[in-house]
Coordinates of C-alpha atoms and ligand atoms in Angstrom, one line a residue:
M1397 CA -0.3 0.1 -0.2
R1398 CA 1.3 3.3 -0.7
Q1399 CA 2.3 5.4 2.3
V1400 CA 2.1 9.2 2.4
D1401 CA 4.6 10.9 4.8
H1402 CA 5.2 14.3 6.8
F1403 CA 7.5 16.6 4.3
I1404 CA 9.7 17.8 7.1
A1405 CA 13.1 19.6 6.8
G1406 CA 13.3 18.6 3.1
G1407 CA 12.3 15.1 3.4
A1408 CA 10.2 12.3 4.6
G1409 CA 9.2 12.7 8.3
G1410 CA 8.7 9.5 9.5
G1411 CA 5.2 8.3 10.8
S1412 CA 4.2 7.9 14.6
G1413 CA 2.9 4.8 14.3
R1414 CA -0.7 6.1 13.7
T1415 CA -2.5 6.1 10.2
H1416 CA -5.5 7.3 8.2
K1417 CA -7.1 5.8 5.3
V1418 CA -7.0 7.4 1.5
W1419 CA -9.6 6.3 -1.2
N1420 CA -10.4 6.6 -4.5
P1421 CA -13.6 7.6 -4.5
S1422 CA -14.5 6.5 -8.1
T1423 CA -13.5 2.9 -7.5
G1424 CA -14.5 2.8 -3.8
E1425 CA -11.0 1.0 -2.6
V1426 CA -8.2 2.8 -0.2
Q1427 CA -5.6 3.6 -2.1
A1428 CA -3.1 4.2 0.3
E1429 CA -2.2 5.4 3.5
V1430 CA -1.5 8.7 5.2
A1431 CA 0.7 9.3 8.6
L1432 CA -0.6 10.8 11.2
G1433 CA 1.7 13.4 13.5
D1434 CA 2.1 14.0 16.8
A1435 CA 3.0 17.4 18.9
A1436 CA 6.8 15.7 19.0
L1437 CA 6.8 15.6 15.1
L1438 CA 5.7 19.3 15.3
D1439 CA 8.5 20.2 17.5
R1440 CA 11.0 18.7 14.7
A1441 CA 9.2 20.8 12.5
I1442 CA 9.5 24.1 14.1
E1443 CA 13.2 23.4 15.0
T1444 CA 14.0 23.8 11.5
A1445 CA 11.3 26.6 10.4
K1446 CA 13.4 28.4 13.2
K1447 CA 16.7 27.9 11.9
V1448 CA 15.5 28.6 7.9
Q1449 CA 13.0 31.5 9.0
P1450 CA 15.6 34.0 9.9
G1451 CA 17.8 34.1 6.8
W1452 CA 14.5 33.6 4.6
A1453 CA 13.4 37.1 5.9
M1454 CA 16.4 39.2 5.3
T1455 CA 17.0 37.8 1.7
N1456 CA 15.5 40.6 -0.3
P1457 CA 12.6 40.3 -1.5
Q1458 CA 13.4 40.1 -5.3
R1459 CA 15.0 36.7 -4.6
R1460 CA 12.4 35.8 -2.4
A1461 CA 10.1 36.6 -5.7
R1462 CA 12.5 34.3 -7.9
V1463 CA 11.5 31.4 -6.1
M1464 CA 7.9 32.4 -6.0
F1465 CA 8.4 32.7 -10.6
R1466 CA 10.7 28.8 -10.3
F1467 CA 7.6 27.3 -8.5
K1468 CA 5.0 28.9 -10.5
E1469 CA 7.0 27.6 -13.9
L1470 CA 7.4 23.8 -12.0
I1471 CA 3.7 24.0 -11.3
E1472 CA 2.7 24.5 -14.9
A1473 CA 5.1 22.3 -16.1
N1474 CA 3.4 19.3 -14.1
M1475 CA -0.2 20.5 -14.0
Q1476 CA -1.5 16.9 -15.6
E1477 CA 0.2 14.7 -12.9
L1478 CA -0.8 17.1 -9.7
A1479 CA -4.7 17.3 -11.7
E1480 CA -4.4 13.6 -12.0
L1481 CA -3.4 12.8 -8.4
L1482 CA -5.7 14.9 -6.9
A1483 CA -8.9 13.5 -8.5
S1484 CA -7.7 10.4 -7.9
E1485 CA -8.0 11.1 -3.8
H1486 CA -11.0 14.0 -4.2
G1487 CA -13.2 12.7 -6.7
K1488 CA -13.3 15.7 -8.5
V1489 CA -12.8 15.3 -12.5
V1490 CA -9.4 15.4 -14.0
D1491 CA -10.1 19.1 -15.7
D1492 CA -12.1 20.4 -12.5
A1493 CA -8.4 19.7 -10.7
K1494 CA -6.8 21.5 -12.8
G1495 CA -9.3 24.4 -11.7
D1496 CA -8.1 23.2 -8.5
V1497 CA -4.4 24.2 -9.3
Q1498 CA -4.7 26.8 -11.3
R1499 CA -6.7 29.3 -8.5
G1500 CA -4.0 28.3 -6.4
L1501 CA -1.2 29.4 -8.8
E1502 CA -2.6 32.9 -9.6
V1503 CA -2.3 33.4 -5.7
I1504 CA 1.5 32.3 -6.6
E1505 CA 1.5 34.9 -9.3
Y1506 CA 0.3 37.6 -7.0
A1507 CA 3.4 36.5 -4.6
C1508 CA 5.6 37.2 -7.2
G1509 CA 5.0 41.0 -7.3
I1510 CA 6.4 40.7 -3.3
P1511 CA 8.6 43.7 -4.0
Q1512 CA 5.8 45.6 -4.6
V1513 CA 3.2 45.0 -2.5
L1514 CA 6.1 45.3 0.4
K1515 CA 7.0 48.4 0.0
G1516 CA 6.0 49.8 3.2
E1517 CA 5.1 54.1 3.9
Y1518 CA 7.6 56.9 4.4
T1519 CA 6.9 60.4 5.7
L1520 CA 9.4 62.9 5.2
G1521 CA 9.9 66.0 7.7
A1522 CA 6.8 64.3 9.9
G1523 CA 8.5 67.5 12.6
P1524 CA 11.4 69.1 12.7
G1525 CA 14.4 67.1 11.3
I1526 CA 12.3 63.8 12.1
D1527 CA 10.8 61.1 9.7
V1528 CA 8.7 58.3 9.8
Y1529 CA 8.5 54.6 8.3
S1530 CA 6.1 51.7 8.4
M1531 CA 7.3 48.2 7.0
R1532 CA 5.6 45.3 7.1
Q1533 CA 7.7 42.5 8.6
P1534 CA 6.8 38.7 8.9
I1535 CA 5.1 37.3 11.9
G1536 CA 7.8 34.4 12.0
I1537 CA 6.2 30.9 11.7
G1538 CA 2.7 30.7 10.0
A1539 CA 1.1 27.4 10.0
G1540 CA -2.1 26.1 7.5
I1541 CA -5.1 24.0 8.6
T1542 CA -6.9 23.1 5.1
P1543 CA -9.8 21.1 4.1
F1544 CA -10.1 18.3 1.9
N1545 CA -12.6 20.3 -0.9
F1546 CA -9.9 22.5 -2.6
P1547 CA -6.3 20.6 -1.6
A1548 CA -4.0 22.5 -4.3
M1549 CA -5.7 26.3 -4.1
I1550 CA -6.2 26.7 -0.5
P1551 CA -2.7 25.6 0.4
M1552 CA -1.4 28.0 -2.2
W1553 CA -3.8 30.8 -0.6
M1554 CA -2.0 30.4 2.5
F1555 CA 1.9 29.5 1.7
G1556 CA 2.1 32.0 -1.3
M1557 CA 1.6 34.9 0.6
A1558 CA 2.8 33.6 3.9
I1559 CA 6.3 33.1 2.6
A1560 CA 6.7 35.8 0.2
A1561 CA 6.4 38.1 3.2
G1562 CA 9.4 36.5 4.6
N1563 CA 7.8 33.5 7.1
A1564 CA 8.2 30.0 7.4
F1565 CA 5.0 27.4 6.9
I1566 CA 3.9 24.6 8.8
L1567 CA 0.9 23.1 6.7
K1568 CA -1.6 20.5 8.0
P1569 CA -3.5 19.8 5.2
S1570 CA -7.0 17.2 5.3
E1571 CA -6.2 13.7 5.7
R1572 CA -8.4 12.9 3.2
D1573 CA -6.9 13.9 0.0
P1574 CA -3.0 14.6 1.2
S1575 CA -0.7 13.6 -1.6
V1576 CA -0.6 17.2 -3.5
P1577 CA 0.1 19.1 -0.5
V1578 CA 3.3 16.9 -0.4
R1579 CA 3.9 17.4 -4.1
L1580 CA 3.5 21.1 -3.9
A1581 CA 6.1 21.2 -1.0
E1582 CA 8.7 18.9 -2.9
L1583 CA 8.1 21.1 -6.2
F1584 CA 8.8 24.3 -4.0
L1585 CA 12.1 23.0 -2.6
E1586 CA 12.9 22.2 -6.1
A1587 CA 12.7 25.9 -6.9
G1588 CA 15.2 26.6 -5.0
A1589 CA 13.5 27.4 -1.5
P1590 CA 15.9 26.6 1.5
E1591 CA 14.7 23.3 3.3
G1592 CA 12.4 23.4 5.4
L1593 CA 10.7 27.1 4.5
L1594 CA 7.5 24.9 3.7
Q1595 CA 7.2 22.0 5.6
V1596 CA 3.9 19.5 5.9
V1597 CA 3.0 17.4 8.8
H1598 CA -0.3 15.2 8.5
G1599 CA -2.7 14.7 11.1
D1600 CA -6.3 14.9 13.0
K1601 CA -7.7 16.6 15.8
E1602 CA -4.1 15.8 17.7
M1603 CA -2.2 17.3 15.2
V1604 CA -4.4 20.7 15.0
D1605 CA -4.3 20.8 18.8
A1606 CA -0.4 20.9 18.6
I1607 CA -0.1 23.4 16.0
L1608 CA -3.0 25.9 18.2
D1609 CA -1.3 25.2 21.7
H1610 CA 3.0 25.7 20.5
P1611 CA 3.9 29.1 21.2
D1612 CA 6.8 29.0 18.3
I1613 CA 3.9 29.6 15.8
A1614 CA 2.7 33.1 15.2
G1615 CA -0.4 32.9 13.4
V1616 CA -2.8 30.3 12.0
S1617 CA -4.7 30.2 9.2
F1618 CA -7.6 27.8 8.8
V1619 CA -10.4 26.7 6.4
G1620 CA -12.8 24.4 7.1
S1621 CA -16.5 23.4 8.1
S1622 CA -17.9 26.1 10.8
D1623 CA -17.8 24.3 14.2
I1624 CA -14.1 23.3 13.8
A1625 CA -13.3 26.8 12.3
H1626 CA -15.0 28.4 15.9
Y1627 CA -12.8 26.1 18.0
V1628 CA -9.8 26.5 16.0
Y1629 CA -10.3 30.7 16.6
K1630 CA -11.0 30.2 20.0
R1631 CA -7.7 28.4 21.0
G1632 CA -5.5 30.1 18.6
V1633 CA -6.4 33.0 19.9
E1634 CA -6.3 31.9 23.8
N1635 CA -3.0 31.2 23.4
G1636 CA -2.0 34.7 21.4
K1637 CA -2.1 33.9 17.7
R1638 CA -3.7 35.7 15.2
V1639 CA -6.2 33.2 13.8
Q1640 CA -8.0 33.8 10.5
A1641 CA -10.4 30.7 10.1
M1642 CA -12.7 30.1 7.0
G1643 CA -16.3 28.1 7.7
G1644 CA -19.1 26.4 5.6
A1645 CA -21.6 28.3 3.5
K1646 CA -25.0 27.8 2.2
N1647 CA -24.8 30.3 -0.7
H1648 CA -27.9 31.6 -2.4
G1649 CA -28.8 32.2 -6.3
I1650 CA -31.6 35.1 -6.3
V1651 CA -33.5 35.0 -9.6
M1652 CA -35.1 38.0 -10.9
P1653 CA -38.4 37.7 -12.8
D1654 CA -35.8 39.9 -15.9
A1655 CA -33.1 37.5 -15.7
D1656 CA -31.8 35.1 -18.9
L1657 CA -33.6 31.8 -17.7
D1658 CA -31.1 30.0 -20.3
Q1659 CA -28.1 31.2 -19.1
V1660 CA -29.1 31.1 -15.3
V1661 CA -29.9 27.0 -15.7
N1662 CA -26.7 26.7 -17.3
D1663 CA -24.9 28.6 -14.5
L1664 CA -26.5 26.4 -11.8
A1665 CA -25.8 23.3 -13.6
G1666 CA -22.1 24.4 -13.2
A1667 CA -22.4 26.2 -9.3
A1668 CA -24.4 23.7 -8.0
F1669 CA -23.3 20.1 -9.1
G1670 CA -19.8 20.9 -10.3
S1671 CA -17.2 18.8 -8.3
A1672 CA -20.5 17.5 -6.7
G1673 CA -21.3 20.4 -4.7
E1674 CA -18.2 20.1 -2.5
R1675 CA -17.4 23.7 -2.9
C1676 CA -17.6 26.1 -0.4
M1677 CA -18.6 28.8 -3.1
A1678 CA -21.0 26.0 -4.6
L1679 CA -24.8 27.7 -5.3
P1680 CA -27.0 25.3 -3.6
V1681 CA -29.8 27.3 -2.8
V1682 CA -31.6 29.0 -5.8
V1683 CA -34.9 31.7 -5.3
P1684 CA -37.1 32.9 -7.8
V1685 CA -38.6 35.8 -7.2
G1686 CA -42.0 35.2 -7.9
E1687 CA -44.0 32.0 -8.3
E1688 CA -44.2 32.3 -12.2
T1689 CA -40.6 32.6 -12.4
A1690 CA -40.1 29.7 -10.0
E1691 CA -42.2 27.3 -12.4
R1692 CA -40.4 28.8 -15.4
L1693 CA -37.2 27.8 -14.2
K1694 CA -38.3 24.6 -12.4
E1695 CA -39.6 23.3 -16.0
K1696 CA -35.9 24.5 -17.6
L1697 CA -34.0 23.0 -14.3
I1698 CA -35.4 19.4 -14.9
P1699 CA -34.1 18.9 -18.6
A1700 CA -30.7 20.3 -17.5
I1701 CA -30.2 18.3 -14.5
N1702 CA -31.4 14.7 -15.6
A1703 CA -28.9 15.7 -18.4
L1704 CA -25.6 15.6 -16.1
R1705 CA -23.3 12.8 -16.9
V1706 CA -22.0 11.9 -13.3
G1707 CA -18.5 9.5 -13.9
V1708 CA -15.4 8.3 -12.1
S1709 CA -12.5 11.6 -11.9
T1710 CA -10.9 10.5 -15.3
D1711 CA -13.8 10.4 -17.5
P1712 CA -13.5 13.7 -19.4
D1713 CA -17.1 13.8 -20.3
A1714 CA -18.2 13.7 -16.5
H1715 CA -19.6 16.8 -15.4
Y1716 CA -19.2 15.8 -12.0
G1717 CA -17.3 12.7 -10.0
P1718 CA -18.0 11.0 -6.7
V1719 CA -18.1 12.7 -3.3
V1720 CA -15.2 11.9 -1.1
T1721 CA -15.5 9.3 1.3
P1722 CA -18.7 6.6 2.1
E1723 CA -19.4 8.4 5.5
H1724 CA -19.7 11.7 2.9
K1725 CA -22.3 9.8 0.8
A1726 CA -23.9 8.5 3.4
R1727 CA -24.7 12.6 5.1
I1728 CA -25.6 13.4 1.7
E1729 CA -28.5 11.0 1.4
Q1730 CA -29.3 11.5 5.1
W1731 CA -30.1 15.1 4.2
I1732 CA -32.0 14.4 1.3
D1733 CA -34.0 12.3 3.5
T1734 CA -34.7 15.0 6.6
A1735 CA -35.9 17.4 3.5
E1736 CA -38.0 14.7 2.9
Q1737 CA -39.3 14.2 5.8
E1738 CA -39.9 18.3 6.4
G1739 CA -41.8 18.3 3.5
A1740 CA -40.0 19.5 0.7
E1741 CA -40.5 18.1 -2.6
I1742 CA -37.8 15.8 -4.0
V1743 CA -37.8 16.7 -7.5
I1744 CA -34.8 14.6 -8.9
D1745 CA -33.7 12.1 -6.5
G1746 CA -29.9 11.2 -6.5
R1747 CA -30.4 8.7 -3.6
G1748 CA -29.0 5.4 -3.9
F1749 CA -27.2 6.1 -7.4
S1750 CA -25.0 3.7 -8.6
L1751 CA -22.6 4.1 -11.3
Q1752 CA -22.5 0.9 -13.9
G1753 CA -18.8 -0.9 -13.7
H1754 CA -17.9 1.5 -10.7
E1755 CA -20.8 0.0 -8.2
K1756 CA -18.6 0.5 -5.5
G1757 CA -17.8 4.5 -5.9
F1758 CA -19.2 7.2 -3.7
F1759 CA -21.7 8.7 -6.3
V1760 CA -24.6 10.4 -5.4
G1761 CA -27.0 11.4 -8.7
P1762 CA -28.3 15.1 -9.3
T1763 CA -31.1 16.0 -6.8
L1764 CA -33.1 18.8 -7.3
I1765 CA -35.7 19.8 -4.1
D1766 CA -38.8 22.3 -4.5
R1767 CA -40.8 23.8 -1.4
V1768 CA -38.1 24.4 0.7
T1769 CA -38.7 27.0 3.5
P1770 CA -36.1 28.7 5.8
Q1771 CA -37.7 26.9 9.1
M1772 CA -36.2 23.2 7.6
K1773 CA -33.1 21.8 9.2
S1774 CA -32.1 21.5 5.5
Y1775 CA -32.1 24.5 4.4
Q1776 CA -30.3 25.9 7.6
E1777 CA -27.3 23.6 7.4
E1778 CA -24.8 22.7 4.5
I1779 CA -25.3 19.5 2.9
F1780 CA -22.1 19.9 0.4
G1781 CA -23.3 17.8 -2.1
P1782 CA -25.1 17.7 -5.6
V1783 CA -28.4 19.0 -4.1
L1784 CA -30.0 22.1 -5.1
Q1785 CA -32.6 23.4 -3.5
I1786 CA -35.6 25.9 -4.6
V1787 CA -36.6 28.5 -1.7
R1788 CA -39.7 30.7 -3.2
A1789 CA -39.6 34.3 -3.2
A1790 CA -42.6 36.5 -2.9
D1791 CA -40.6 39.3 -3.6
F1792 CA -37.0 41.3 -3.8
E1793 CA -37.2 42.0 -0.2
E1794 CA -37.7 38.4 0.7
A1795 CA -34.7 37.7 -1.7
V1796 CA -32.3 40.2 0.0
R1797 CA -33.5 39.2 3.3
L1798 CA -33.2 35.1 2.8
P1799 CA -29.2 35.3 2.5
S1800 CA -29.2 38.0 4.9
E1801 CA -30.8 36.1 8.0
H1802 CA -28.6 32.7 7.0
Q1803 CA -26.3 31.8 9.6
Y1804 CA -23.6 31.5 6.8
G1805 CA -22.7 34.8 4.7
N1806 CA -19.8 33.1 2.2
G1807 CA -21.3 34.1 -1.6
V1808 CA -24.5 35.1 -2.9
A1809 CA -25.1 35.9 -6.3
I1810 CA -28.3 37.7 -8.0
F1811 CA -29.4 36.8 -11.7
T1812 CA -30.9 40.0 -13.1
R1813 CA -31.0 42.5 -16.4
N1814 CA -31.8 45.4 -13.8
G1815 CA -28.6 47.4 -13.1
H1816 CA -30.4 49.2 -10.1
A1817 CA -32.2 45.9 -8.4
A1818 CA -28.3 44.3 -8.7
R1819 CA -26.7 47.2 -7.2
E1820 CA -28.9 47.8 -4.2
F1821 CA -29.0 44.0 -3.7
A1822 CA -25.2 43.9 -3.5
S1823 CA -24.8 46.9 -1.0
R1824 CA -27.7 45.7 1.0
V1825 CA -26.9 41.7 1.4
N1826 CA -25.3 40.6 4.3
V1827 CA -22.7 38.4 2.5
G1828 CA -18.9 39.1 2.3
M1829 CA -18.9 38.0 -1.9
V1830 CA -21.6 38.9 -4.2
G1831 CA -21.7 37.9 -7.8
V1832 CA -23.7 39.9 -10.1
N1833 CA -25.2 37.2 -13.1
V1834 CA -21.7 35.6 -11.9
P1835 CA -22.7 32.4 -10.3
I1836 CA -19.2 31.5 -8.5
P1837 CA -17.7 34.9 -7.5
V1838 CA -14.4 33.8 -6.2
P1839 CA -12.0 37.4 -5.9
V1840 CA -9.2 37.0 -8.4
S1841 CA -6.3 36.7 -6.5
Y1842 CA -5.5 41.2 -6.1
H1843 CA -8.6 41.2 -4.1
S1844 CA -9.2 38.3 -1.5
F1845 CA -11.7 36.1 -0.2
G1846 CA -13.6 35.6 2.5
G1847 CA -17.2 35.2 3.8
W1848 CA -19.1 36.7 6.8
K1849 CA -21.0 35.9 10.1
R1850 CA -20.5 31.9 10.1
S1851 CA -18.5 31.7 7.2
A1852 CA -15.5 33.2 8.3
F1853 CA -13.9 34.2 12.3
G1854 CA -11.2 36.6 12.8
D1855 CA -11.1 39.7 10.6
T1856 CA -8.5 39.2 7.6
N1857 CA -9.6 37.6 4.8
Q1858 CA -7.2 35.0 2.6
Y1859 CA -4.7 36.3 -0.2
G1860 CA -4.6 39.8 -1.5
T1861 CA -3.3 43.0 0.5
E1862 CA -5.7 41.3 3.3
G1863 CA -3.7 38.1 3.4
L1864 CA -0.6 39.6 3.6
K1865 CA -1.7 42.0 6.3
F1866 CA -2.0 38.6 8.0
W1867 CA 1.4 37.0 7.6
T1868 CA 2.8 40.3 8.5
K1869 CA 3.0 43.0 11.3
V1870 CA 3.8 46.6 10.7
K1871 CA 6.3 48.5 12.4
T1872 CA 6.6 52.1 12.4
V1873 CA 10.0 54.0 13.1
T1874 CA 10.4 57.6 14.2
Q1875 CA 13.7 58.8 13.4
R1876 CA 15.5 62.2 13.9
W1877 CA 19.0 62.6 12.9
P1878 CA 20.3 65.8 14.2
D1879 CA 23.1 67.7 12.9
G1880 CA 26.0 67.6 15.6
G1881 CA 25.5 66.8 19.1
G1882 CA 22.3 66.8 21.0
D1883 CA 19.4 69.5 20.2
G1884 CA 18.7 70.0 24.0
S1885 CA 15.4 68.8 23.9
N1886 CA 14.4 67.1 27.1
A1887 CA 14.4 63.4 27.0
F1888 CA 12.1 62.8 29.3
L1889 CA 8.9 64.0 27.5
I1890 CA 7.3 62.4 24.8
P1891 CA 8.3 64.5 21.8
T1892 CA 5.5 66.0 19.9
M1893 CA 6.5 67.3 15.8
G1894 CA 4.8 70.6 16.2
Ligands
NAD2167 P1 -13.4 19.6 8.1 O1 -13.7 21.2 8.9 O2 -13.7 18.6 8.4 O3 -11.5 19.4 8.3 C1 -10.4 20.6 7.9 C2 -9.2 20.9 8.8 O4 -10.0 20.3 10.2 C3 -8.6 19.6 7.9 O5 -7.7 19.6 8.2 C4 -9.2 18.2 9.4 O6 -8.1 17.7 9.6 C5 -9.1 19.5 10.8 N1 -10.1 18.6 11.5 C6 -10.9 17.8 11.9 N2 -11.8 17.4 12.7 C7 -11.6 18.1 13.5 C8 -11.5 18.1 15.2 N3 -12.3 17.9 15.3 N4 -10.8 18.9 15.5 C9 -9.7 19.8 15.3 N5 -9.8 19.6 13.8 C10 -10.1 19.3 12.4 O7 -13.6 20.3 6.8 P2 -13.5 19.5 5.5 O8 -14.7 18.4 5.6 O9 -12.4 19.0 5.3 O10 -14.3 20.7 4.3 C11 -15.4 21.3 3.8 C12 -15.4 22.0 5.0 O11 -15.1 23.7 4.6 C13 -17.5 22.7 4.1 O12 -18.1 23.2 5.5 C14 -16.8 23.8 3.6 O13 -17.7 25.3 3.2 C15 -15.5 24.6 4.2 N6 -14.7 25.2 3.3 C16 -15.0 26.7 3.5 C17 -14.0 27.4 2.9 C18 -14.3 28.7 2.9 O14 -13.1 30.1 2.5 N7 -15.1 29.6 3.6 C19 -13.6 27.0 1.8 C20 -13.3 25.6 1.5 C21 -13.9 24.8 2.4

């Protein structure tokens, strides 16, 4: 059986005995075992990071950027291999896996501009003979704890910014698809990074707790489900770290009566079912405004959803592949049961789906559920599967209220031809990322990513200038260079600039 090891100090870390199985969701077979680390292993990684980080922080930003450039080229050269490995452990189709790598790569591209974005601020003559300048210095050692659903993109969101800013980084990827993060660390080393700058420690709660409690880790970035995000946030902050912790989502797509419904149906097919719905920016709730819009939309959605092709991750014609584990398949099917028991109408039922020739794979058929109401548990919670729920809104006000009052506030989209309605919606809705006729509004790498409410704890977003803020601290120097000896001022008073 293939073993997935930690990546410490530029090489394999050696397991502590405990392991976790890594599935191939398309075949339903266990394809590897990943080592699960503990506090002692983390200590080793930290010792290495402490040795390498000060030198890296002193390496001029242009040289740091060169490593990022080479890393970018290596990822591009290895794109196919990375995507296939990713697809085989996650289950998403290979083209989608390429998108996963590509969106992370865009953050690396942004990080290549680190000399420009780290320039700092300067005030000449803030007082008589006094100049003030501020700089952003790395926090030291940062850690990232990442979810299974984007095993390439989310690690790169984090370590791309953290390392370019001068930090050492310890990545704790999801134990469900751990191989691509290790490949990324190997490629980073090949790109010229010093050994131990980017290390990968695998593990479960034990390793997460060790990270949160370690006094030498200054900042922790987490992405995963909300209860764990909240736990990570509280424990990390209690230990004096800065923490950003992104959580779950339940994104709504508002469909106004004037929307181009053919376009909406096409967008929803991708946004609700792509990657088997295992995206935090998926659109699992559609909100048609008015009964007439709801009926027209439903009529068009049914054939489009029935035409979706579910396949193994290597099937080039498949729209989406299996979900990540047998437990997750069972959980999604339970949510469909719950929706039915709550009185919603199961229009297309994906339960019990079996793919011919791959009967053991973790497939869930596309599911459409109508007559869902805000009181239903299946609406309030994240399902994270290929399930689209229709919640009918009477008017625009109700359509603004639904996502605004939901516990999650990651993304939302409005489909309309009316610029005023779109503008009004975007400014009033209580959600962090808004799409106008854009179903999955993941911001480009030079903006930044972050939801509101229970979709994110902490106050800085991922990547872009927000990411840079998270991974650096500001130092401000106020300096005076008197000509000659002393200037007679009283050194015991707080100096004023006037
Ligand atoms: P998860 O919360 O199960 O796992 C995330 C990380 O936490 C993993 O590294 C895992 O090993 C660790 N972990 C698991 N159980 C833990 C525990 N009890 N204590 C401490 N750490 C623990 O999430 P997942 O299932 O891997 O990913 C899917 C979730 O992530 C969904 O809720 C999805 O919405 C969310 N997500 C959010 C964003 C965002 O940016 N808001 C992006 C992607 C995914």
